[in-house]
Amino acid sequence: MKRLLLILCILFAFVGTAEAAKYVRSGASGNGSDWNNAYGSLPATLTRGETYYIADGSYGWYTFNTPTSGSQYITIKKATIADHGTGTGWSDGYGDGVATFGGLIFSTGYYIFDGMKGEGASDLPGYVEYGFQVKHTAGGDNDKLFNFTSSSASNIVIRHVESAFSNTPSSGTWYKGMDVIYSYGTNISFEYCWLHDGGRVIALILDSNFTFDHCVLERNAQAQRAMKWNPDEHSEIVMVRSGVNNFTLRYSFIRDWRSTGGIIFYDNNKNAKVYGNVFTQSGTYTESDANGV
């Protein structure tokens, strides 16, 4: 009898784990229960403890504001051929490409946003296309591709994501407030991401416990370039503001910085760790409008 109860407990635990997933596929209109009945986009309010599998497609802007529940995470995961949850309604064509978002706002915490694949930059050896892309064609002065709005946006992991403004320096409109990352959040980690082509900075860090790990960060100050290097403005690859503690930049590739320079620290920063990185200019990089690293 005890053995039977143990088996039943294991089975119920397995069923509970299997049910803790929802499915999102652009163009669908279901309740998220499987790929045949997928949501067409992420619901406005998510469920703590669940994993949301995202199929290839375009999903626009999204605000993460689900109230926290202790330390329960919500996982947003790119569906792949190897890892896509249920097989009901699944087609390999849902998982062999990219899911694209226009921009992400975080006002609450405890999220994992994982593209599942991707590494390096497209012109570097070993490049792997990213499962998630967060990209936007410039439209306003305060567009931020990753906007962590307050210290409530805490305990967030971003993995395997390419993020950039999609304008080229010679097209569209650039604004100085167009930052790839703008963070008042705490305990934020970007891992294996390619972050590039910001109007001002790639990352403006305003609160503590922030980590870059195995990332590529490049080409800040596109707005500065468009404004012909206005001396009243500045920008960096990463700006770490006054009083920010426990900032880590490791095993990353930083190149082609413009305007003020590469990595800038203000005063009263404690426990900053910068190690295992490469700082360089690309072979075709010819501009010299920077003050250094």
XYZ file of N, CA, C and O in Angstrom, residues 163-282:
480
model
N 19.412 42.102 -28.940
C 18.600 43.302 -28.769
C 19.306 44.495 -29.391
O 20.496 44.726 -29.136
N 18.567 45.259 -30.199
C 19.159 46.413 -30.889
C 18.049 47.284 -31.446
O 16.928 46.825 -31.683
N 18.372 48.555 -31.649
C 17.521 49.400 -32.483
C 17.865 49.103 -33.932
O 19.039 49.008 -34.302
N 16.837 48.946 -34.754
C 17.065 48.425 -36.103
C 17.349 49.495 -37.139
O 17.604 49.184 -38.295
N 17.304 50.763 -36.746
C 17.747 51.800 -37.675
C 19.229 51.639 -37.981
O 20.005 51.195 -37.141
N 19.613 52.021 -39.162
C 21.031 52.181 -39.451
C 21.387 53.645 -39.232
O 20.506 54.502 -39.211
N 22.664 53.968 -39.042
C 23.023 55.365 -38.782
C 22.560 56.334 -39.859
O 22.353 57.517 -39.586
N 22.369 55.847 -41.072
C 22.012 56.742 -42.169
C 20.518 56.728 -42.488
O 20.089 57.324 -43.468
N 19.705 56.018 -41.673
C 18.274 55.963 -41.961
C 17.472 56.157 -40.684
O 17.952 55.910 -39.581
N 16.224 56.615 -40.846
C 15.347 56.783 -39.703
C 15.749 57.953 -38.832
O 16.585 58.775 -39.184
N 15.113 58.029 -37.652
C 15.370 59.108 -36.709
C 15.960 58.527 -35.439
O 15.425 57.584 -34.869
N 17.045 59.112 -34.982
C 17.688 58.677 -33.750
C 17.452 59.713 -32.658
O 17.478 60.915 -32.916
N 17.237 59.223 -31.431
C 17.097 60.094 -30.282
C 18.094 59.693 -29.208
O 18.422 58.516 -29.055
N 18.524 60.670 -28.417
C 19.542 60.394 -27.404
C 19.029 59.496 -26.280
O 19.816 58.888 -25.561
N 17.699 59.406 -26.102
C 17.142 58.575 -25.036
C 16.908 57.129 -25.414
O 16.337 56.369 -24.640
N 17.328 56.730 -26.592
C 17.096 55.365 -27.055
C 18.189 54.437 -26.513
O 19.236 54.274 -27.119
N 17.912 53.839 -25.344
C 18.866 52.963 -24.686
C 18.433 51.514 -24.853
O 17.242 51.196 -24.775
N 19.399 50.631 -25.041
C 19.055 49.212 -25.117
C 18.588 48.715 -23.750
O 17.579 48.019 -23.638
N 19.313 49.076 -22.672
C 18.943 48.689 -21.312
C 18.906 49.938 -20.440
O 19.846 50.742 -20.446
N 17.830 50.087 -19.678
C 17.695 51.179 -18.719
C 17.185 50.543 -17.428
O 16.051 50.080 -17.368
N 18.033 50.487 -16.395
C 17.717 49.599 -15.278
C 17.779 50.266 -13.919
O 18.850 50.623 -13.431
N 16.602 50.367 -13.275
C 16.502 50.622 -11.852
C 16.346 49.322 -11.072
O 16.141 49.346 -9.863
N 16.398 48.181 -11.748
C 16.166 46.897 -11.103
C 17.377 46.401 -10.333
O 18.511 46.859 -10.531
N 17.142 45.444 -9.446
C 18.209 44.821 -8.672
C 18.270 43.331 -8.996
O 17.261 42.719 -9.350
N 19.471 42.767 -8.877
C 19.669 41.351 -9.189
C 19.230 41.038 -10.621
O 18.394 40.166 -10.868
N 19.805 41.777 -11.558
C 19.527 41.601 -12.987
C 20.748 40.960 -13.639
O 21.880 41.379 -13.393
N 20.508 39.970 -14.497
C 21.614 39.282 -15.167
C 21.302 39.110 -16.644
O 20.217 38.627 -17.010
N 22.249 39.535 -17.499
C 22.194 39.276 -18.941
C 23.283 38.271 -19.267
O 24.460 38.530 -19.026
N 22.895 37.134 -19.835
C 23.816 36.036 -20.097
C 23.718 35.614 -21.561
O 22.623 35.383 -22.073
N 24.853 35.538 -22.235
C 24.903 35.106 -23.629
C 23.943 35.933 -24.488
O 23.090 35.400 -25.201
N 24.104 37.239 -24.422
C 23.270 38.160 -25.197
C 24.135 39.000 -26.129
O 25.312 39.251 -25.855
N 23.531 39.455 -27.223
C 24.172 40.388 -28.152
C 23.377 41.682 -28.101
O 22.220 41.733 -28.515
N 23.984 42.751 -27.567
C 23.320 44.016 -27.292
C 24.050 45.102 -28.067
O 25.223 45.377 -27.806
N 23.350 45.733 -29.009
C 24.083 46.620 -29.920
C 23.200 47.732 -30.479
O 21.975 47.698 -30.388
N 23.866 48.747 -31.023
C 23.224 49.854 -31.736
C 22.195 50.587 -30.892
O 21.007 50.618 -31.185
N 22.695 51.217 -29.822
C 21.861 52.089 -29.012
C 21.971 53.526 -29.465
O 23.007 53.962 -29.968
N 20.909 54.288 -29.280
C 20.971 55.705 -29.600
C 21.878 56.469 -28.674
O 22.592 57.387 -29.072
N 21.876 56.079 -27.393
C 22.732 56.719 -26.391
C 23.672 55.661 -25.818
O 24.790 55.507 -26.263
N 23.221 54.914 -24.811
C 24.048 53.879 -24.195
C 23.518 52.500 -24.573
O 22.357 52.345 -24.953
N 24.364 51.507 -24.450
C 23.864 50.148 -24.491
C 23.189 49.826 -23.163
O 22.113 49.230 -23.138
N 23.783 50.244 -22.056
C 23.175 49.971 -20.748
C 23.435 51.114 -19.789
O 24.586 51.526 -19.613
N 22.381 51.600 -19.150
C 22.462 52.593 -18.087
C 22.001 51.900 -16.809
O 20.832 51.531 -16.674
N 22.938 51.690 -15.866
C 22.682 50.915 -14.663
C 22.502 51.872 -13.488
O 23.426 52.610 -13.132
N 21.323 51.835 -12.859
C 20.984 52.785 -11.805
C 20.772 52.133 -10.443
O 20.473 52.830 -9.475
N 20.887 50.808 -10.363
C 20.752 50.133 -9.072
C 21.685 48.923 -9.041
O 22.246 48.530 -10.074
N 21.822 48.327 -7.878
C 22.918 47.393 -7.617
C 22.630 45.962 -8.080
O 21.500 45.619 -8.450
N 23.695 45.163 -8.056
C 23.626 43.726 -8.348
C 23.214 43.466 -9.802
O 22.191 42.843 -10.075
N 24.052 43.940 -10.698
C 23.808 43.791 -12.138
C 24.989 43.052 -12.747
O 26.142 43.374 -12.470
N 24.694 42.065 -13.635
C 25.752 41.242 -14.216
C 25.584 41.099 -15.722
O 24.478 40.842 -16.209
N 26.705 41.282 -16.453
C 26.826 40.837 -17.839
C 27.759 39.632 -17.852
O 28.866 39.698 -17.309
N 27.338 38.558 -18.508
C 28.124 37.330 -18.533
C 28.098 36.759 -19.953
O 27.030 36.454 -20.479
N 29.281 36.668 -20.591
C 29.380 36.107 -21.948
C 28.467 36.853 -22.933
O 27.699 36.241 -23.678
N 28.571 38.169 -22.936
C 27.768 38.984 -23.851
C 28.660 39.677 -24.888
O 29.879 39.777 -24.714
N 28.044 40.162 -25.962
C 28.677 41.079 -26.907
C 27.955 42.412 -26.780
O 26.723 42.471 -26.903
N 28.708 43.489 -26.511
C 28.141 44.825 -26.378
C 28.883 45.744 -27.335
O 30.112 45.867 -27.252
N 28.144 46.406 -28.207
C 28.831 47.216 -29.221
C 27.933 48.290 -29.816
O 26.716 48.208 -29.788
N 28.604 49.312 -30.354
C 28.005 50.392 -31.142
C 26.951 51.176 -30.362
O 25.776 51.119 -30.636
N 27.415 51.932 -29.387
C 26.570 52.920 -28.721
C 26.563 54.210 -29.537
O 27.211 54.313 -30.575
N 25.826 55.210 -29.069
C 25.895 56.603 -29.554
C 25.500 56.796 -31.006
O 26.006 57.688 -31.683
N 24.549 56.011 -31.483
C 24.083 56.256 -32.854
C 23.371 57.604 -32.957
O 23.435 58.266 -33.995
N 22.678 58.027 -31.898
C 22.056 59.355 -31.917
C 23.119 60.448 -31.901
O 22.995 61.458 -32.603
N 24.164 60.242 -31.107
C 25.272 61.196 -31.096
C 25.866 61.329 -32.498
O 26.179 62.428 -32.953
N 26.018 60.220 -33.142
C 26.561 60.236 -34.505
C 25.649 61.039 -35.430
O 26.110 61.853 -36.234
N 24.328 60.796 -35.294
C 23.372 61.517 -36.142
C 23.353 63.006 -35.836
O 23.085 63.827 -36.707
N 23.651 63.361 -34.567
C 23.672 64.780 -34.168
C 25.039 65.415 -34.393
O 25.313 66.511 -33.902
N 25.913 64.707 -35.114
C 27.241 65.228 -35.448
C 28.071 65.500 -34.202
O 28.784 66.484 -34.096
N 27.959 64.600 -33.198
C 28.787 64.647 -32.004
C 28.600 65.945 -31.217
O 29.523 66.692 -30.950
N 27.367 66.177 -30.860
C 27.008 67.334 -30.042
C 27.809 67.295 -28.726
O 27.674 66.363 -27.945
N 28.636 68.286 -28.438
C 29.470 68.247 -27.225
C 28.670 68.349 -25.936
O 29.211 68.087 -24.858
N 27.388 68.740 -26.009
C 26.557 68.815 -24.815
C 25.994 67.460 -24.409
O 25.372 67.337 -23.352
N 26.167 66.447 -25.237
C 25.643 65.114 -24.945
C 26.794 64.126 -24.817
O 27.919 64.399 -25.221
N 26.499 62.991 -24.241
C 27.511 61.942 -24.103
C 26.818 60.594 -24.127
O 25.604 60.494 -24.021
N 27.615 59.544 -24.270
C 27.070 58.187 -24.178
C 28.222 57.209 -24.020
O 29.375 57.517 -24.337
N 27.886 56.017 -23.530
C 28.885 54.982 -23.286
C 28.307 53.615 -23.668
O 27.109 53.481 -23.875
N 29.184 52.625 -23.734
C 28.677 51.258 -23.833
C 27.888 50.927 -22.566
O 26.738 50.490 -22.620
N 28.503 51.126 -21.396
C 27.827 50.925 -20.116
C 28.136 52.105 -19.205
O 29.298 52.465 -19.017
N 27.095 52.698 -18.635
C 27.229 53.747 -17.641
C 26.724 53.201 -16.311
O 25.568 52.805 -16.195
N 27.604 53.163 -15.295
C 27.254 52.680 -13.960
C 27.157 53.893 -13.047
O 28.173 54.536 -12.754
N 25.953 54.205 -12.595
C 25.728 55.461 -11.894
C 26.194 55.408 -10.444
O 26.530 54.367 -9.893
N 26.191 56.571 -9.807
C 26.691 56.734 -8.447
C 25.953 55.828 -7.467
O 24.724 55.716 -7.504
N 26.717 55.173 -6.594
C 26.123 54.358 -5.545
C 25.726 52.961 -5.960
O 25.199 52.198 -5.144
N 25.960 52.593 -7.219
C 25.631 51.242 -7.671
C 26.714 50.278 -7.205
O 27.897 50.468 -7.501
N 26.313 49.235 -6.509
C 27.253 48.257 -5.971
C 27.082 46.903 -6.654
O 26.025 46.593 -7.201
N 28.140 46.104 -6.610
C 28.094 44.725 -7.107
C 27.743 44.664 -8.592
O 26.878 43.897 -9.020
N 28.443 45.467 -9.378
C 28.333 45.396 -10.832
C 29.415 44.453 -11.351
O 30.581 44.554 -10.965
N 29.015 43.527 -12.241
C 29.964 42.563 -12.802
C 29.860 42.560 -14.321
O 28.757 42.470 -14.876
N 31.013 42.634 -14.968
C 31.121 42.484 -16.421
C 32.208 41.450 -16.678
O 33.385 41.703 -16.420
N 31.823 40.269 -17.178
C 32.804 39.198 -17.303
C 32.632 38.419 -18.604
O 31.535 38.271 -19.126
N 33.779 37.959 -19.103
C 33.837 37.066 -20.263
C 33.026 37.606 -21.442
O 32.355 36.859 -22.142
N 33.105 38.899 -21.663
C 32.312 39.548 -22.705
C 33.213 40.228 -23.728
O 34.414 40.410 -23.507
N 32.607 40.624 -24.835
C 33.307 41.197 -25.978
C 32.735 42.583 -26.204
O 31.540 42.721 -26.521
N 33.555 43.624 -25.997
C 33.088 45.012 -26.056
C 33.857 45.716 -27.158
O 35.089 45.722 -27.161
N 33.136 46.332 -28.101
C 33.847 46.972 -29.209
C 33.060 48.162 -29.783
O 31.868 48.321 -29.546
N 33.778 48.964 -30.537
C 33.224 50.056 -31.343
C 32.401 51.039 -30.517
O 31.245 51.325 -30.815
N 33.035 51.570 -29.445
C 32.387 52.566 -28.613
C 32.600 53.950 -29.198
O 33.627 54.250 -29.797
N 31.622 54.788 -29.016
C 31.678 56.157 -29.520
C 31.344 57.118 -28.389
O 30.868 56.723 -27.347
N 31.555 58.402 -28.643
C 31.240 59.479 -27.717
C 32.128 59.403 -26.484
O 33.344 59.298 -26.611
N 31.582 59.414 -25.267
C 32.408 59.530 -24.071
C 33.343 58.341 -23.910
O 34.478 58.496 -23.467
N 32.888 57.138 -24.214
C 33.796 56.004 -24.114
C 33.103 54.684 -23.891
O 31.949 54.501 -24.260
N 33.820 53.770 -23.252
C 33.369 52.387 -23.120
C 32.594 52.136 -21.845
O 31.366 52.162 -21.826
N 33.303 51.905 -20.726
C 32.676 51.607 -19.451
C 32.955 52.774 -18.508
O 34.114 53.094 -18.235
N 31.904 53.406 -18.012
C 32.048 54.594 -17.177
C 31.465 54.318 -15.800
O 30.307 53.896 -15.680
N 32.254 54.538 -14.738
C 31.774 54.457 -13.364
C 31.670 55.865 -12.782
O 32.534 56.706 -13.024
N 30.610 56.096 -12.008
C 30.505 57.335 -11.243
C 31.241 57.140 -9.912
O 32.123 56.313 -9.790
N 30.844 57.911 -8.886
C 31.506 57.770 -7.592
C 30.724 56.809 -6.688
O 29.591 56.431 -6.968
N 31.359 56.402 -5.604
C 30.723 55.582 -4.572
C 30.235 54.232 -5.087
O 29.211 53.723 -4.631
N 30.957 53.649 -6.026
C 30.642 52.289 -6.481
C 31.486 51.303 -5.685
O 32.687 51.499 -5.515
N 30.859 50.235 -5.202
C 31.580 49.228 -4.425
C 31.455 47.859 -5.100
O 30.426 47.533 -5.697
N 32.524 47.079 -4.957
C 32.515 45.682 -5.410
C 32.239 45.542 -6.898
O 31.486 44.660 -7.327
N 32.829 46.395 -7.700
C 32.749 46.236 -9.158
C 33.783 45.213 -9.606
O 34.932 45.248 -9.163
N 33.364 44.319 -10.480
C 34.251 43.275 -10.985
C 34.193 43.287 -12.504
O 33.132 43.074 -13.095
N 35.344 43.538 -13.132
C 35.455 43.561 -14.592
C 36.617 42.653 -14.955
O 37.776 42.987 -14.692
N 36.330 41.488 -15.544
C 37.410 40.531 -15.793
C 37.049 39.585 -16.939
O 35.878 39.344 -17.232
N 38.111 39.088 -17.600
C 37.942 38.096 -18.645
C 37.344 38.642 -19.930
O 36.848 37.880 -20.756
N 37.385 39.974 -20.130
C 36.747 40.602 -21.280
C 37.757 40.952 -22.367
O 38.950 41.044 -22.116
N 37.253 41.202 -23.566
C 38.041 41.734 -24.672
C 37.457 43.081 -25.063
O 36.246 43.195 -25.305
N 38.311 44.124 -25.115
C 37.926 45.439 -25.616
C 38.658 45.661 -26.938
O 39.895 45.557 -26.988
N 37.919 45.993 -27.992
C 38.577 46.128 -29.288
C 37.753 47.029 -30.199
O 36.616 47.388 -29.908
N 38.357 47.399 -31.294
C 37.656 48.062 -32.392
C 37.646 47.102 -33.568
O 38.626 46.387 -33.804
N 36.557 47.093 -34.320
C 36.485 46.184 -35.465
C 37.399 46.684 -36.584
O 37.765 47.859 -36.638
